[in-house]
mmCIF file of C-alpha atoms in Angstrom:
data_model
loop_
_atom_site.group_PDB
_atom_site.id
_atom_site.type_symbol
_atom_site.label_atom_id
_atom_site.label_comp_id
_atom_site.label_asym_id
_atom_site.label_seq_id
_atom_site.Cartn_x
_atom_site.Cartn_y
_atom_site.Cartn_z
ATOM 1 C CA MET A 247 -66.987 54.712 31.994
ATOM 2 C CA MET A 248 -64.315 52.500 33.494
ATOM 3 C CA LYS A 249 -66.446 49.277 32.283
ATOM 4 C CA LEU A 250 -66.474 51.143 28.793
ATOM 5 C CA ALA A 251 -63.086 52.031 28.697
ATOM 6 C CA LEU A 252 -62.103 48.583 29.668
ATOM 7 C CA LEU A 253 -63.879 46.949 26.833
ATOM 8 C CA ALA A 254 -62.520 49.354 24.426
ATOM 9 C CA ALA A 255 -59.161 48.519 25.666
ATOM 10 C CA LEU A 256 -60.013 44.914 25.942
ATOM 11 C CA ALA A 257 -61.150 44.635 21.905
ATOM 12 C CA SER A 258 -58.144 46.490 20.237
ATOM 13 C CA THR A 259 -55.855 44.185 21.898
ATOM 14 C CA SER A 260 -57.956 40.831 21.073
ATOM 15 C CA THR A 261 -57.382 42.035 17.381
ATOM 16 C CA ALA A 262 -53.168 41.370 17.774
ATOM 17 C CA PHE A 263 -54.387 37.718 17.703
ATOM 18 C CA LEU A 264 -57.238 37.345 15.021
ATOM 19 C CA ALA A 265 -55.424 35.525 11.847
ATOM 20 C CA PRO A 266 -54.659 38.930 9.011
ATOM 21 C CA THR A 267 -57.208 39.051 5.999
ATOM 22 C CA THR A 268 -53.690 38.405 3.556
ATOM 23 C CA PRO A 269 -51.344 35.571 3.920
ATOM 24 C CA LEU A 270 -48.005 37.269 5.797
ATOM 25 C CA VAL A 271 -44.892 36.970 3.383
ATOM 26 C CA ALA A 272 -41.473 37.721 4.197
ATOM 27 C CA PRO A 273 -39.470 39.586 1.808
ATOM 28 C CA ASN A 274 -37.492 38.027 -0.658
ATOM 29 C CA VAL A 275 -38.863 34.144 0.083
ATOM 30 C CA ARG A 276 -40.574 32.632 -2.402
ATOM 31 C CA PRO A 277 -43.776 29.898 -2.114
ATOM 32 C CA SER A 278 -42.590 26.618 -1.096
ATOM 33 C CA THR A 279 -44.791 25.632 -4.628
ATOM 34 C CA GLN A 280 -41.893 27.964 -6.735
ATOM 35 C CA VAL A 281 -39.156 26.412 -4.865
ATOM 36 C CA TYR A 282 -40.043 22.945 -5.374
ATOM 37 C CA ALA A 283 -41.088 23.797 -9.369
ATOM 38 C CA GLU A 284 -37.649 25.354 -9.901
ATOM 39 C CA ALA A 285 -36.101 22.303 -7.756
ATOM 40 C CA GLU A 286 -37.821 19.502 -9.837
ATOM 41 C CA GLU A 287 -36.700 21.721 -13.211
ATOM 42 C CA ALA A 288 -33.185 21.861 -11.990
ATOM 43 C CA ALA A 289 -33.118 18.021 -11.863
ATOM 44 C CA ALA A 290 -34.287 17.280 -14.716
ATOM 45 C CA GLU A 291 -31.629 19.457 -16.356
ATOM 46 C CA ASP A 292 -29.209 17.789 -14.585
ATOM 47 C CA ALA A 293 -30.820 14.249 -15.232
ATOM 48 C CA PRO A 294 -28.410 12.317 -18.269
ATOM 49 C CA ALA A 295 -29.851 12.126 -21.719
ATOM 50 C CA PRO A 296 -31.618 8.858 -22.454
ATOM 51 C CA ARG A 297 -29.302 6.373 -23.975
ATOM 52 C CA THR A 298 -29.983 4.095 -27.152
ATOM 53 C CA ALA A 299 -29.080 0.359 -27.447
ATOM 54 C CA GLU A 300 -26.498 1.075 -29.281
ATOM 55 C CA GLU A 301 -24.943 3.731 -27.440
ATOM 56 C CA ILE A 302 -25.154 1.077 -23.680
ATOM 57 C CA SER A 303 -23.674 -1.534 -26.347
ATOM 58 C CA ALA A 304 -20.970 -0.264 -26.936
ATOM 59 C CA LEU A 305 -19.896 0.552 -23.498
ATOM 60 C CA THR A 306 -18.368 -3.507 -23.695
ATOM 61 C CA SER A 307 -16.532 -2.579 -27.036
ATOM 62 C CA SER A 308 -13.423 -2.217 -25.482
ATOM 63 C CA VAL A 309 -13.681 -6.069 -23.914
ATOM 64 C CA LYS A 310 -12.008 -8.536 -26.310
ATOM 65 C CA THR A 311 -13.245 -11.951 -25.674
ATOM 66 C CA ILE A 312 -9.669 -14.102 -25.548
ATOM 67 C CA PHE A 313 -11.663 -17.724 -24.928
ATOM 68 C CA SER A 314 -15.119 -18.379 -25.991
ATOM 69 C CA LEU A 315 -17.547 -20.906 -24.774
ATOM 70 C CA GLU A 316 -16.590 -23.032 -27.375
ATOM 71 C CA ASP A 317 -12.906 -22.729 -26.535
ATOM 72 C CA ILE A 318 -13.527 -22.981 -22.732
ATOM 73 C CA ASN A 319 -15.488 -26.457 -24.048
ATOM 74 C CA LYS A 320 -12.172 -27.985 -24.910
ATOM 75 C CA ILE A 321 -10.146 -27.091 -21.931
ATOM 76 C CA LEU A 322 -12.636 -27.764 -18.726
ATOM 77 C CA PRO A 323 -14.555 -31.137 -18.370
ATOM 78 C CA HIS A 324 -17.598 -29.205 -16.888
ATOM 79 C CA ARG A 325 -21.361 -28.445 -19.420
ATOM 80 C CA TYR A 326 -24.228 -27.391 -18.201
ATOM 81 C CA PRO A 327 -25.651 -26.943 -16.130
ATOM 82 C CA PHE A 328 -22.447 -26.869 -13.823
ATOM 83 C CA LEU A 329 -20.202 -25.003 -16.561
ATOM 84 C CA LEU A 330 -20.449 -21.375 -15.100
ATOM 85 C CA VAL A 331 -17.941 -19.364 -16.915
ATOM 86 C CA ASP A 332 -19.399 -17.752 -20.460
ATOM 87 C CA LYS A 333 -16.183 -16.172 -21.806
ATOM 88 C CA VAL A 334 -12.739 -15.282 -20.859
ATOM 89 C CA VAL A 335 -12.090 -11.910 -21.381
ATOM 90 C CA GLU A 336 -8.580 -11.164 -19.860
ATOM 91 C CA TYR A 337 -5.639 -13.981 -19.590
ATOM 92 C CA GLU A 338 -1.631 -13.746 -18.556
ATOM 93 C CA MET A 339 -0.685 -17.319 -19.520
ATOM 94 C CA GLY A 340 -0.060 -19.211 -16.075
ATOM 95 C CA LYS A 341 -0.620 -16.231 -13.699
ATOM 96 C CA ARG A 342 -4.352 -14.669 -14.152
ATOM 97 C CA ALA A 343 -7.536 -14.082 -15.847
ATOM 98 C CA VAL A 344 -11.249 -12.323 -16.067
ATOM 99 C CA GLY A 345 -13.645 -14.086 -16.970
ATOM 100 C CA ILE A 346 -17.545 -13.625 -17.273
ATOM 101 C CA LYS A 347 -20.513 -15.450 -16.007
ATOM 102 C CA SER A 348 -23.706 -13.957 -17.099
ATOM 103 C CA VAL A 349 -26.846 -14.933 -14.691
ATOM 104 C CA THR A 350 -29.651 -15.558 -16.146
ATOM 105 C CA LEU A 351 -33.252 -17.359 -14.386
ATOM 106 C CA ASN A 352 -32.752 -20.341 -16.909
ATOM 107 C CA GLU A 353 -30.997 -21.579 -14.631
ATOM 108 C CA PRO A 354 -32.106 -24.904 -12.533
ATOM 109 C CA HIS A 355 -30.663 -23.847 -9.051
ATOM 110 C CA PHE A 356 -33.018 -21.082 -9.004
ATOM 111 C CA THR A 357 -35.987 -23.227 -9.023
ATOM 112 C CA GLY A 358 -35.542 -23.950 -5.317
ATOM 113 C CA HIS A 359 -32.508 -20.888 -4.383
ATOM 114 C CA PHE A 360 -34.948 -19.005 -3.673
ATOM 115 C CA PRO A 361 -38.196 -19.629 -5.723
ATOM 116 C CA ASP A 362 -39.792 -15.985 -4.967
ATOM 117 C CA LYS A 363 -36.625 -14.227 -4.376
ATOM 118 C CA PRO A 364 -33.738 -15.822 -6.684
ATOM 119 C CA ILE A 365 -30.408 -15.355 -5.570
ATOM 120 C CA MET A 366 -27.225 -16.611 -6.876
ATOM 121 C CA PRO A 367 -25.972 -19.677 -4.377
ATOM 122 C CA GLY A 368 -22.356 -18.473 -3.065
ATOM 123 C CA VAL A 369 -20.859 -21.677 -3.176
ATOM 124 C CA LEU A 370 -21.369 -21.413 -6.844
ATOM 125 C CA GLN A 371 -19.754 -18.026 -7.173
ATOM 126 C CA VAL A 372 -16.796 -19.893 -5.754
ATOM 127 C CA GLU A 373 -17.385 -22.619 -8.220
ATOM 128 C CA ALA A 374 -17.106 -20.129 -11.162
ATOM 129 C CA MET A 375 -13.980 -18.830 -9.821
ATOM 130 C CA ALA A 376 -12.414 -22.074 -9.256
ATOM 131 C CA GLN A 377 -13.204 -23.094 -12.740
ATOM 132 C CA LEU A 378 -11.558 -19.573 -14.221
ATOM 133 C CA ALA A 379 -8.544 -20.761 -11.892
ATOM 134 C CA GLY A 380 -8.470 -23.899 -13.686
ATOM 135 C CA ILE A 381 -8.499 -22.579 -17.335
ATOM 136 C CA ILE A 382 -5.654 -20.869 -16.029
ATOM 137 C CA CYS A 383 -4.036 -23.995 -14.493
ATOM 138 C CA LEU A 384 -5.066 -27.136 -16.970
ATOM 139 C CA GLN A 385 -2.889 -24.476 -19.475
ATOM 140 C CA MET A 386 0.043 -24.538 -17.468
ATOM 141 C CA GLU A 387 3.407 -25.838 -18.967
ATOM 142 C CA GLY A 388 3.886 -29.877 -18.199
ATOM 143 C CA VAL A 389 -0.060 -30.072 -17.369
ATOM 144 C CA GLU A 390 -1.131 -33.523 -19.725
ATOM 145 C CA PRO A 391 -4.175 -33.669 -21.921
ATOM 146 C CA GLY A 392 -7.339 -34.690 -19.994
ATOM 147 C CA THR A 393 -5.843 -33.718 -16.670
ATOM 148 C CA ILE A 394 -9.019 -32.947 -14.159
ATOM 149 C CA PHE A 395 -8.511 -30.589 -11.292
ATOM 150 C CA PHE A 396 -10.184 -30.715 -8.391
ATOM 151 C CA PHE A 397 -11.109 -28.260 -5.272
ATOM 152 C CA ALA A 398 -8.662 -29.080 -2.153
ATOM 153 C CA GLY A 399 -9.357 -26.203 -0.127
ATOM 154 C CA VAL A 400 -10.553 -22.540 0.106
ATOM 155 C CA ASP A 401 -10.220 -20.067 2.516
ATOM 156 C CA GLY A 402 -11.038 -16.749 3.441
ATOM 157 C CA VAL A 403 -14.684 -16.517 1.562
ATOM 158 C CA LYS A 404 -16.646 -12.920 2.075
ATOM 159 C CA TRP A 405 -19.718 -12.334 0.225
ATOM 160 C CA LYS A 406 -20.591 -8.261 -0.190
ATOM 161 C CA LYS A 407 -23.410 -8.354 -1.716
ATOM 162 C CA PRO A 408 -26.544 -10.764 -3.206
ATOM 163 C CA VAL A 409 -25.635 -11.845 -7.166
ATOM 164 C CA VAL A 410 -29.282 -11.886 -8.461
ATOM 165 C CA PRO A 411 -30.573 -12.625 -12.619
ATOM 166 C CA GLY A 412 -29.868 -10.353 -15.150
ATOM 167 C CA ASP A 413 -26.439 -9.274 -13.363
ATOM 168 C CA THR A 414 -23.061 -10.120 -15.221
ATOM 169 C CA LEU A 415 -20.608 -11.742 -12.805
ATOM 170 C CA VAL A 416 -17.109 -10.687 -13.585
ATOM 171 C CA MET A 417 -14.767 -12.132 -12.042
ATOM 172 C CA GLU A 418 -10.514 -12.254 -11.824
ATOM 173 C CA VAL A 419 -8.332 -15.259 -10.287
ATOM 174 C CA GLU A 420 -4.862 -15.111 -9.981
ATOM 175 C CA VAL A 421 -2.850 -18.349 -9.531
ATOM 176 C CA LYS A 422 0.261 -18.148 -7.099
ATOM 177 C CA LYS A 423 1.748 -21.093 -6.769
ATOM 178 C CA PHE A 424 1.923 -23.914 -8.879
ATOM 179 C CA ASN A 425 3.745 -27.118 -8.101
ATOM 180 C CA LYS A 426 3.948 -29.063 -10.976
ATOM 181 C CA ARG A 427 5.902 -31.753 -9.507
ATOM 182 C CA PHE A 428 2.655 -32.677 -7.271
ATOM 183 C CA GLY A 429 -0.420 -31.148 -9.189
ATOM 184 C CA ILE A 430 -1.187 -28.421 -6.358
ATOM 185 C CA ALA A 431 -2.336 -25.019 -7.098
ATOM 186 C CA THR A 432 -2.902 -21.784 -4.924
ATOM 187 C CA ALA A 433 -5.302 -18.640 -6.760
ATOM 188 C CA THR A 434 -6.920 -15.702 -5.117
ATOM 189 C CA GLY A 435 -10.144 -14.377 -6.419
ATOM 190 C CA ARG A 436 -13.105 -11.994 -6.556
ATOM 191 C CA ALA A 437 -15.852 -11.039 -8.664
ATOM 192 C CA TYR A 438 -18.258 -7.971 -9.152
ATOM 193 C CA VAL A 439 -21.421 -6.842 -10.479
ATOM 194 C CA ASP A 440 -21.851 -3.301 -11.491
ATOM 195 C CA GLY A 441 -18.111 -1.978 -10.729
ATOM 196 C CA GLU A 442 -18.858 -3.114 -6.709
ATOM 197 C CA MET A 443 -17.156 -6.438 -5.403
ATOM 198 C CA ALA A 444 -19.719 -8.985 -4.836
ATOM 199 C CA VAL A 445 -17.620 -11.959 -4.001
ATOM 200 C CA GLU A 446 -13.529 -12.544 -2.490
ATOM 201 C CA LEU A 447 -11.257 -14.906 -1.058
ATOM 202 C CA SER A 448 -8.224 -15.193 0.029
ATOM 203 C CA GLU A 449 -7.456 -18.576 -1.197
ATOM 204 C CA MET A 450 -8.294 -21.689 -3.357
ATOM 205 C CA LYS A 451 -6.512 -24.413 -3.438
ATOM 206 C CA PHE A 452 -6.415 -27.232 -5.839
ATOM 207 C CA ALA A 453 -5.366 -30.799 -6.822
ATOM 208 C CA LEU A 454 -4.843 -31.843 -10.252
ATOM 209 C CA ALA A 455 -4.534 -35.666 -11.480
ATOM 210 C CA LYS A 456 -5.215 -37.658 -14.648
#
């Protein structure tokens, strides 16, 4: 009898460890699939509506061209493939300018820099800002037509992110000093892609000569 009672007790307690025939769901807890579906639906509602080409193009409608590429050709001596300013959109004579460089895969340096991962060389980013500064310097009062400016030095260059084909490099330079007697100028510069800084420099120097 004791053996039978012991077996019965073991059988009754073992059922506590058996998996239930129906899943146990806590009250007020939704199945995970429902949670995911609701999250995806909320994300879809928050996602911005697709924009047309006209709407995207209109984002720059307030940006006006001050100097076109044809105008720049009359100021700078550089030519393809070394002319690195496509247009100027802000200009304060003798002080400051904002210029645009549209980066495309057609530029020859991308053939080797690098074949499988094209990146605009950092030195060309600095050169582009120097050319933008040249547009200011070569139009300074007292500078004679035909004057050429030479890169004399650069300090404090910091690259923040790669610049690649398809990017629009928006550059800003400000002339800090200009010695007309000796033809020496200093300027600062920075450039952005999609609102993020790509490169900045604390000072670049130029020498102007005939």
